[in-house]
Amino acid sequence: MSGAGEFELIEALASRLDPAADGLGIGDDAAAWQPSPGALVVATTDMLVEGVHFRLDWTSPRDLGWKALAVNLSDLAAMGATPGRALVSVALLPGQAALVEEMYEGLSELARLTGTRVVGGDTVRTSGPLVVNVALIGEAEPGRLLRRGGALPGDLLVLTGAVGAAAAGLVLLLEGDPERLPRPEASPLLAAHHRPQPRLAAGRTLAGLGVRCAIDVSDGVASEAWHLARASGIAIRLDTDLLPLASAAVSMFGEARARQLAVSGGEDYQLLFTVPKARVAEVMAALSPEDRPTVIGEVVGLRPGGDVQLLAEGRVVESVRPGYVAF
């Protein structure tokens, strides 16, 4: 559809999505739906900009669509929320209609897997770069919402899954090493970077158990721990020796480099949360084997403004400051 106009493109994109069960969705000036009775509405939005968040020479349109939705779903997972409706806006260059249609295939694939309905959005022409924005609305049970500010002294710091895979995948793409890229270990690392898996089930489980403090790992474990510490006004000790490392990253880069990527890399979209010591066994048993929770640190006291100290081999090696920031 290289010569398609705006309305033809919208029709083509809508045809790639499942229609809303209540018939309210794409086609009117705005989308409408009935929230679940007694539910708390949770909303998030994320923008991906070509050249900043992705490159088309190494990201397929389908993977771009998947990731555009996944990063938003991960925000809902970190709040313990269930996804509902999404609005997708795209600023595209002339001649990119076919690319955007293929992008919607990947986006629609993840939407079906997670029960998300795309109900509208916007398309505009730009001279560059390509921009994709998703606004996602979900629901959570009132009184059972995960927040960044709920950690207390004595809590343990727990992480789902393994970390460092996505950052290792990005390194492979940046380096373009012709000897490393064909290796079998590269495949899961590239997949982690291109198609992150938001931990929606884990977030809902934690919220249902009454856990109150969580965040998703988008900017690296150390940086996310700092965000929890600042929001909660507490001090955290994070033992880097306890981090569950992605085995493929260790195989490809060695343990020391894989650990550094896990600490400060990002885009793993695992959940980092705190839980009282007395409830750790209960909470860890409730999470699925796929989420593989690991205790990696402890809240050691109150600290206005927050503080995170990284430990290695039993001693403090570094104090943490924020990771990636947009400006």
mmCIF file of C-alpha atoms in Angstrom:
data_model
loop_
_atom_site.group_PDB
_atom_site.id
_atom_site.type_symbol
_atom_site.label_atom_id
_atom_site.label_comp_id
_atom_site.label_asym_id
_atom_site.label_seq_id
_atom_site.Cartn_x
_atom_site.Cartn_y
_atom_site.Cartn_z
ATOM 1 C CA MET A 1 0.000 0.000 0.000
ATOM 2 C CA SER A 2 2.819 2.427 -0.836
ATOM 3 C CA GLY A 3 0.326 4.858 -2.393
ATOM 4 C CA ALA A 4 -2.324 4.496 0.289
ATOM 5 C CA GLY A 5 -3.910 7.564 1.822
ATOM 6 C CA GLU A 6 -4.531 8.029 5.534
ATOM 7 C CA PHE A 7 -8.016 6.502 5.591
ATOM 8 C CA GLU A 8 -7.023 3.525 3.468
ATOM 9 C CA LEU A 9 -4.103 2.920 5.822
ATOM 10 C CA ILE A 10 -6.374 3.103 8.875
ATOM 11 C CA GLU A 11 -8.720 0.539 7.305
ATOM 12 C CA ALA A 12 -5.768 -1.716 6.518
ATOM 13 C CA LEU A 13 -4.445 -1.453 10.090
ATOM 14 C CA ALA A 14 -7.883 -2.072 11.605
ATOM 15 C CA SER A 15 -8.237 -5.235 9.520
ATOM 16 C CA ARG A 16 -5.196 -6.662 11.303
ATOM 17 C CA LEU A 17 -6.806 -6.285 14.725
ATOM 18 C CA ASP A 18 -9.513 -8.287 16.454
ATOM 19 C CA PRO A 19 -12.732 -6.245 16.782
ATOM 20 C CA ALA A 20 -13.909 -5.196 20.228
ATOM 21 C CA ALA A 21 -16.423 -7.663 21.639
ATOM 22 C CA ASP A 22 -18.828 -4.837 22.529
ATOM 23 C CA GLY A 23 -18.570 -3.293 19.058
ATOM 24 C CA LEU A 24 -17.079 -0.058 20.408
ATOM 25 C CA GLY A 25 -13.691 0.619 18.880
ATOM 26 C CA ILE A 26 -12.093 1.891 15.695
ATOM 27 C CA GLY A 27 -14.418 3.835 13.404
ATOM 28 C CA ASP A 28 -15.730 6.728 15.487
ATOM 29 C CA ASP A 29 -14.161 9.954 16.698
ATOM 30 C CA ALA A 30 -13.273 8.290 20.004
ATOM 31 C CA ALA A 31 -13.337 4.843 21.563
ATOM 32 C CA ALA A 32 -15.683 3.991 24.416
ATOM 33 C CA TRP A 33 -16.093 1.071 26.788
ATOM 34 C CA GLN A 34 -17.603 0.219 30.143
ATOM 35 C CA PRO A 35 -15.025 -0.217 32.939
ATOM 36 C CA SER A 36 -15.425 -3.246 35.182
ATOM 37 C CA PRO A 37 -17.538 -2.486 38.271
ATOM 38 C CA GLY A 38 -15.389 -1.560 41.250
ATOM 39 C CA ALA A 39 -12.152 -1.581 39.252
ATOM 40 C CA LEU A 40 -9.372 0.980 39.416
ATOM 41 C CA VAL A 41 -8.341 2.313 35.991
ATOM 42 C CA VAL A 42 -4.578 2.229 35.329
ATOM 43 C CA ALA A 43 -3.085 4.086 32.333
ATOM 44 C CA THR A 44 0.384 4.336 30.808
ATOM 45 C CA THR A 45 2.000 5.496 27.583
ATOM 46 C CA ASP A 46 5.379 4.984 25.898
ATOM 47 C CA MET A 47 6.874 6.437 22.740
ATOM 48 C CA LEU A 48 9.491 4.760 20.532
ATOM 49 C CA VAL A 49 11.509 7.003 18.217
ATOM 50 C CA GLU A 50 13.586 5.679 15.333
ATOM 51 C CA GLY A 51 17.279 6.301 15.938
ATOM 52 C CA VAL A 52 16.753 6.671 19.694
ATOM 53 C CA HIS A 53 14.843 3.543 20.759
ATOM 54 C CA PHE A 54 15.176 1.348 17.673
ATOM 55 C CA ARG A 55 16.887 1.067 14.306
ATOM 56 C CA LEU A 56 15.095 -0.324 11.264
ATOM 57 C CA ASP A 57 18.300 -1.850 9.892
ATOM 58 C CA TRP A 58 18.250 -4.413 12.710
ATOM 59 C CA THR A 59 14.636 -4.356 13.952
ATOM 60 C CA SER A 60 11.920 -5.968 11.848
ATOM 61 C CA PRO A 61 8.569 -4.146 11.630
ATOM 62 C CA ARG A 62 6.852 -7.076 13.372
ATOM 63 C CA ASP A 63 9.318 -6.966 16.254
ATOM 64 C CA LEU A 64 8.869 -3.197 16.485
ATOM 65 C CA GLY A 65 5.112 -3.597 16.813
ATOM 66 C CA TRP A 66 5.515 -6.297 19.482
ATOM 67 C CA LYS A 67 7.960 -4.186 21.487
ATOM 68 C CA ALA A 68 5.878 -0.999 21.243
ATOM 69 C CA LEU A 69 3.055 -2.773 23.036
ATOM 70 C CA ALA A 70 5.285 -4.872 25.323
ATOM 71 C CA VAL A 71 6.956 -1.903 27.016
ATOM 72 C CA ASN A 72 3.536 -0.543 27.941
ATOM 73 C CA LEU A 73 2.284 -3.918 29.128
ATOM 74 C CA SER A 74 5.333 -4.145 31.375
ATOM 75 C CA ASP A 75 4.311 -0.889 33.059
ATOM 76 C CA LEU A 76 0.918 -2.421 33.846
ATOM 77 C CA ALA A 77 2.610 -5.585 35.107
ATOM 78 C CA ALA A 78 4.658 -3.454 37.500
ATOM 79 C CA MET A 79 1.402 -2.044 38.884
ATOM 80 C CA GLY A 80 -0.274 -5.444 39.204
ATOM 81 C CA ALA A 81 -2.841 -4.429 36.580
ATOM 82 C CA THR A 82 -4.647 -6.322 33.821
ATOM 83 C CA PRO A 83 -4.403 -4.856 30.286
ATOM 84 C CA GLY A 84 -7.539 -3.621 28.568
ATOM 85 C CA ARG A 85 -7.554 -1.155 25.666
ATOM 86 C CA ALA A 86 -4.760 0.490 23.701
ATOM 87 C CA LEU A 87 -4.517 3.545 21.449
ATOM 88 C CA VAL A 88 -1.695 3.467 18.894
ATOM 89 C CA SER A 89 -0.353 6.580 17.158
ATOM 90 C CA VAL A 90 2.222 6.527 14.361
ATOM 91 C CA ALA A 91 4.163 9.332 12.677
ATOM 92 C CA LEU A 92 5.368 7.832 9.397
ATOM 93 C CA LEU A 93 7.299 8.940 6.358
ATOM 94 C CA PRO A 94 5.821 8.778 2.846
ATOM 95 C CA GLY A 95 6.183 5.243 1.538
ATOM 96 C CA GLN A 96 6.142 3.588 4.977
ATOM 97 C CA ALA A 97 2.506 2.442 4.935
ATOM 98 C CA ALA A 98 3.466 -1.190 4.187
ATOM 99 C CA LEU A 99 6.038 -1.117 6.993
ATOM 100 C CA VAL A 100 3.421 0.120 9.468
ATOM 101 C CA GLU A 101 0.955 -2.553 8.348
ATOM 102 C CA GLU A 102 3.590 -5.209 9.058
ATOM 103 C CA MET A 103 4.330 -3.530 12.400
ATOM 104 C CA TYR A 104 0.669 -3.981 13.295
ATOM 105 C CA GLU A 105 1.005 -7.733 12.687
ATOM 106 C CA GLY A 106 3.532 -7.987 15.525
ATOM 107 C CA LEU A 107 1.541 -5.637 17.727
ATOM 108 C CA SER A 108 -1.657 -7.585 17.106
ATOM 109 C CA GLU A 109 0.106 -10.869 17.897
ATOM 110 C CA LEU A 110 1.046 -9.697 21.394
ATOM 111 C CA ALA A 111 -2.350 -8.049 21.868
ATOM 112 C CA ARG A 112 -4.072 -11.406 21.266
ATOM 113 C CA LEU A 113 -1.725 -13.209 23.638
ATOM 114 C CA THR A 114 -2.380 -10.721 26.446
ATOM 115 C CA GLY A 115 -6.070 -9.936 25.949
ATOM 116 C CA THR A 116 -5.383 -6.351 24.863
ATOM 117 C CA ARG A 117 -7.748 -4.571 22.457
ATOM 118 C CA VAL A 118 -6.450 -1.853 20.154
ATOM 119 C CA VAL A 119 -9.395 0.533 19.853
ATOM 120 C CA GLY A 120 -7.999 3.551 18.012
ATOM 121 C CA GLY A 121 -5.147 6.018 17.724
ATOM 122 C CA ASP A 122 -3.794 8.430 15.128
ATOM 123 C CA THR A 123 -1.652 8.462 11.987
ATOM 124 C CA VAL A 124 0.298 11.509 10.801
ATOM 125 C CA ARG A 125 2.892 12.159 8.137
ATOM 126 C CA THR A 126 6.385 13.232 9.148
ATOM 127 C CA SER A 127 9.632 14.068 7.390
ATOM 128 C CA GLY A 128 11.309 11.749 9.881
ATOM 129 C CA PRO A 129 12.015 9.867 11.977
ATOM 130 C CA LEU A 130 9.375 7.123 12.391
ATOM 131 C CA VAL A 131 7.620 7.446 15.770
ATOM 132 C CA VAL A 132 5.331 4.902 17.427
ATOM 133 C CA ASN A 133 3.346 5.757 20.546
ATOM 134 C CA VAL A 134 1.084 3.405 22.501
ATOM 135 C CA ALA A 135 -1.277 4.558 25.239
ATOM 136 C CA LEU A 136 -2.516 1.594 27.257
ATOM 137 C CA ILE A 137 -5.367 1.463 29.748
ATOM 138 C CA GLY A 138 -5.869 -1.405 32.173
ATOM 139 C CA GLU A 139 -7.603 -2.192 35.426
ATOM 140 C CA ALA A 140 -6.555 -3.163 38.923
ATOM 141 C CA GLU A 141 -8.339 -4.102 42.095
ATOM 142 C CA PRO A 142 -8.623 -1.112 44.457
ATOM 143 C CA GLY A 143 -6.376 -1.553 47.464
ATOM 144 C CA ARG A 144 -4.190 -4.064 45.614
ATOM 145 C CA LEU A 145 -1.970 -1.852 43.516
ATOM 146 C CA LEU A 146 1.798 -2.226 43.235
ATOM 147 C CA ARG A 147 3.603 1.086 43.778
ATOM 148 C CA ARG A 148 7.210 2.226 43.970
ATOM 149 C CA GLY A 149 6.759 3.803 47.378
ATOM 150 C CA GLY A 150 5.762 0.832 49.555
ATOM 151 C CA ALA A 151 9.130 -0.578 50.686
ATOM 152 C CA LEU A 152 9.931 -0.741 54.405
ATOM 153 C CA PRO A 153 13.084 -1.452 56.443
ATOM 154 C CA GLY A 154 13.572 -5.180 56.831
ATOM 155 C CA ASP A 155 12.006 -6.010 53.466
ATOM 156 C CA LEU A 156 13.942 -8.214 51.087
ATOM 157 C CA LEU A 157 14.564 -7.167 47.491
ATOM 158 C CA VAL A 158 13.419 -9.814 45.018
ATOM 159 C CA LEU A 159 13.798 -10.117 41.242
ATOM 160 C CA THR A 160 11.845 -12.273 38.802
ATOM 161 C CA GLY A 161 13.640 -14.191 36.072
ATOM 162 C CA ALA A 162 17.164 -13.660 34.764
ATOM 163 C CA VAL A 163 18.651 -10.340 33.691
ATOM 164 C CA GLY A 164 21.232 -9.090 31.226
ATOM 165 C CA ALA A 165 19.900 -10.834 28.111
ATOM 166 C CA ALA A 166 18.376 -7.796 26.387
ATOM 167 C CA ALA A 167 21.419 -5.606 27.045
ATOM 168 C CA ALA A 168 23.660 -8.383 25.721
ATOM 169 C CA GLY A 169 21.499 -8.598 22.610
ATOM 170 C CA LEU A 170 21.881 -4.863 22.061
ATOM 171 C CA VAL A 171 25.665 -5.153 22.402
ATOM 172 C CA LEU A 172 25.677 -7.848 19.730
ATOM 173 C CA LEU A 173 23.712 -5.604 17.383
ATOM 174 C CA LEU A 174 25.888 -2.566 18.067
ATOM 175 C CA GLU A 175 29.122 -4.484 17.566
ATOM 176 C CA GLY A 176 27.855 -6.457 14.557
ATOM 177 C CA ASP A 177 30.543 -9.071 15.220
ATOM 178 C CA PRO A 178 30.350 -11.588 12.322
ATOM 179 C CA GLU A 179 31.804 -14.311 14.573
ATOM 180 C CA ARG A 180 29.406 -13.826 17.493
ATOM 181 C CA LEU A 181 26.091 -13.173 15.721
ATOM 182 C CA PRO A 182 25.793 -16.641 14.097
ATOM 183 C CA ARG A 183 26.453 -18.470 17.395
ATOM 184 C CA PRO A 184 23.433 -20.332 18.868
ATOM 185 C CA GLU A 185 23.745 -18.354 22.128
ATOM 186 C CA ALA A 186 23.073 -15.127 20.245
ATOM 187 C CA SER A 187 19.498 -16.116 19.355
ATOM 188 C CA PRO A 188 17.917 -15.841 22.853
ATOM 189 C CA LEU A 189 19.803 -12.604 23.489
ATOM 190 C CA LEU A 190 18.510 -10.997 20.291
ATOM 191 C CA ALA A 191 15.003 -12.290 21.047
ATOM 192 C CA ALA A 192 15.149 -10.738 24.523
ATOM 193 C CA HIS A 193 16.010 -7.393 22.982
ATOM 194 C CA HIS A 194 13.495 -7.502 20.124
ATOM 195 C CA ARG A 195 10.553 -9.273 21.810
ATOM 196 C CA PRO A 196 10.501 -8.668 25.573
ATOM 197 C CA GLN A 197 8.009 -10.672 27.620
ATOM 198 C CA PRO A 198 6.064 -8.483 30.082
ATOM 199 C CA ARG A 199 5.530 -10.221 33.434
ATOM 200 C CA LEU A 200 1.780 -9.672 33.625
ATOM 201 C CA ALA A 201 0.974 -12.889 35.491
ATOM 202 C CA ALA A 202 3.686 -12.234 38.055
ATOM 203 C CA GLY A 203 2.428 -8.694 38.638
ATOM 204 C CA ARG A 204 -1.137 -9.876 39.192
ATOM 205 C CA THR A 205 0.059 -12.620 41.543
ATOM 206 C CA LEU A 206 2.091 -10.168 43.623
ATOM 207 C CA ALA A 207 -0.786 -7.698 43.834
ATOM 208 C CA GLY A 208 -3.175 -10.476 44.806
ATOM 209 C CA LEU A 209 -0.854 -11.507 47.653
ATOM 210 C CA GLY A 210 -0.829 -7.979 49.039
ATOM 211 C CA VAL A 211 2.702 -7.077 47.929
ATOM 212 C CA ARG A 212 2.858 -3.295 47.738
ATOM 213 C CA CYS A 213 6.161 -2.274 46.141
ATOM 214 C CA ALA A 214 7.379 -3.123 42.623
ATOM 215 C CA ILE A 215 8.899 -1.717 39.440
ATOM 216 C CA ASP A 216 9.771 -3.165 36.039
ATOM 217 C CA VAL A 217 13.400 -3.459 34.968
ATOM 218 C CA SER A 218 13.565 -1.211 31.937
ATOM 219 C CA ASP A 219 16.731 0.762 32.757
ATOM 220 C CA GLY A 220 18.850 -1.801 34.643
ATOM 221 C CA VAL A 221 18.500 -3.460 38.051
ATOM 222 C CA ALA A 222 20.629 -0.932 39.928
ATOM 223 C CA SER A 223 18.781 2.060 38.498
ATOM 224 C CA GLU A 224 15.371 0.548 39.205
ATOM 225 C CA ALA A 225 16.405 -0.236 42.797
ATOM 226 C CA TRP A 226 17.316 3.437 43.149
ATOM 227 C CA HIS A 227 13.858 4.466 41.958
ATOM 228 C CA LEU A 228 12.292 2.230 44.613
ATOM 229 C CA ALA A 229 14.625 3.634 47.257
ATOM 230 C CA ARG A 230 13.866 7.235 46.337
ATOM 231 C CA ALA A 231 10.097 6.718 46.196
ATOM 232 C CA SER A 232 10.045 4.808 49.492
ATOM 233 C CA GLY A 233 12.631 6.918 51.309
ATOM 234 C CA ILE A 234 14.742 3.904 52.178
ATOM 235 C CA ALA A 235 18.293 2.532 51.836
ATOM 236 C CA ILE A 236 18.900 -0.674 49.889
ATOM 237 C CA ARG A 237 21.868 -3.002 49.771
ATOM 238 C CA LEU A 238 21.921 -4.920 46.500
ATOM 239 C CA ASP A 239 24.275 -7.909 46.270
ATOM 240 C CA THR A 240 25.420 -8.137 42.655
ATOM 241 C CA ASP A 241 26.795 -11.646 43.285
ATOM 242 C CA LEU A 242 23.201 -12.838 43.748
ATOM 243 C CA LEU A 243 21.893 -11.545 40.423
ATOM 244 C CA PRO A 244 20.411 -14.349 38.269
ATOM 245 C CA LEU A 245 22.315 -13.902 35.015
ATOM 246 C CA ALA A 246 21.066 -14.911 31.578
ATOM 247 C CA SER A 247 23.039 -18.056 30.769
ATOM 248 C CA ALA A 248 23.418 -17.117 27.103
ATOM 249 C CA ALA A 249 24.941 -13.771 28.111
ATOM 250 C CA VAL A 250 27.457 -15.546 30.355
ATOM 251 C CA SER A 251 28.320 -17.966 27.558
ATOM 252 C CA MET A 252 28.724 -15.169 25.026
ATOM 253 C CA PHE A 253 30.485 -12.506 27.089
ATOM 254 C CA GLY A 254 31.778 -14.194 30.237
ATOM 255 C CA GLU A 255 30.420 -13.862 33.772
ATOM 256 C CA ALA A 256 31.992 -10.480 34.637
ATOM 257 C CA ARG A 257 30.635 -8.717 31.532
ATOM 258 C CA ALA A 258 27.259 -10.442 31.818
ATOM 259 C CA ARG A 259 26.974 -9.266 35.430
ATOM 260 C CA GLN A 260 27.816 -5.685 34.439
ATOM 261 C CA LEU A 261 25.136 -5.815 31.723
ATOM 262 C CA ALA A 262 22.635 -7.147 34.259
ATOM 263 C CA VAL A 263 23.424 -4.397 36.773
ATOM 264 C CA SER A 264 23.317 -1.422 34.420
ATOM 265 C CA GLY A 265 21.909 -2.667 31.099
ATOM 266 C CA GLY A 266 18.136 -2.660 30.906
ATOM 267 C CA GLU A 267 15.095 -3.693 28.875
ATOM 268 C CA ASP A 268 14.809 -7.046 30.638
ATOM 269 C CA TYR A 269 11.293 -6.062 31.799
ATOM 270 C CA GLN A 270 11.483 -8.396 34.772
ATOM 271 C CA LEU A 271 9.859 -7.234 38.027
ATOM 272 C CA LEU A 272 11.859 -5.968 40.982
ATOM 273 C CA PHE A 273 9.880 -5.900 44.234
ATOM 274 C CA THR A 274 10.184 -5.878 48.002
ATOM 275 C CA VAL A 275 8.496 -8.205 50.473
ATOM 276 C CA PRO A 276 8.716 -8.624 54.272
ATOM 277 C CA LYS A 277 11.116 -11.396 55.320
ATOM 278 C CA ALA A 278 8.326 -13.315 57.019
ATOM 279 C CA ARG A 279 6.416 -13.607 53.730
ATOM 280 C CA VAL A 280 9.251 -14.296 51.293
ATOM 281 C CA ALA A 281 8.754 -18.067 51.144
ATOM 282 C CA GLU A 282 5.003 -17.673 50.584
ATOM 283 C CA VAL A 283 5.406 -15.104 47.824
ATOM 284 C CA MET A 284 8.182 -16.967 46.038
ATOM 285 C CA ALA A 285 6.193 -20.207 46.105
ATOM 286 C CA ALA A 286 3.182 -18.459 44.548
ATOM 287 C CA LEU A 287 5.133 -17.266 41.488
ATOM 288 C CA SER A 288 5.411 -19.594 38.510
ATOM 289 C CA PRO A 289 8.672 -21.421 37.689
ATOM 290 C CA GLU A 290 8.867 -19.225 34.592
ATOM 291 C CA ASP A 291 9.276 -16.173 36.838
ATOM 292 C CA ARG A 292 12.070 -17.765 38.967
ATOM 293 C CA PRO A 293 12.204 -15.255 41.860
ATOM 294 C CA THR A 294 15.587 -14.552 43.477
ATOM 295 C CA VAL A 295 16.393 -12.541 46.610
ATOM 296 C CA ILE A 296 19.114 -10.061 45.605
ATOM 297 C CA GLY A 297 19.185 -7.550 48.455
ATOM 298 C CA GLU A 298 17.590 -5.988 51.501
ATOM 299 C CA VAL A 299 16.083 -2.725 52.718
ATOM 300 C CA VAL A 300 18.454 -1.758 55.546
ATOM 301 C CA GLY A 301 16.829 1.407 56.848
ATOM 302 C CA LEU A 302 15.083 4.694 56.191
ATOM 303 C CA ARG A 303 16.870 7.264 54.013
ATOM 304 C CA PRO A 304 15.096 10.410 52.748
ATOM 305 C CA GLY A 305 15.846 10.754 49.045
ATOM 306 C CA GLY A 306 16.832 7.097 48.804
ATOM 307 C CA ASP A 307 20.148 5.273 48.700
ATOM 308 C CA VAL A 308 21.356 2.087 47.003
ATOM 309 C CA GLN A 309 24.696 0.474 47.697
ATOM 310 C CA LEU A 310 26.003 -2.300 45.461
ATOM 311 C CA LEU A 311 27.823 -5.176 47.109
ATOM 312 C CA ALA A 312 30.310 -7.570 45.517
ATOM 313 C CA GLU A 313 32.142 -10.279 47.403
ATOM 314 C CA GLY A 314 30.562 -9.022 50.611
ATOM 315 C CA ARG A 315 31.726 -5.406 50.437
ATOM 316 C CA VAL A 316 30.260 -2.168 49.166
ATOM 317 C CA VAL A 317 31.721 -1.309 45.766
ATOM 318 C CA GLU A 318 29.502 1.509 44.515
ATOM 319 C CA SER A 319 26.606 3.824 45.313
ATOM 320 C CA VAL A 320 23.931 3.978 42.633
ATOM 321 C CA ARG A 321 22.674 6.979 40.727
ATOM 322 C CA PRO A 322 19.855 7.011 38.146
ATOM 323 C CA GLY A 323 20.465 5.134 34.886
ATOM 324 C CA TYR A 324 19.173 6.154 31.483
ATOM 325 C CA VAL A 325 17.223 9.430 31.424
ATOM 326 C CA ALA A 326 15.523 10.951 28.403
ATOM 327 C CA PHE A 327 16.963 14.456 28.854
#
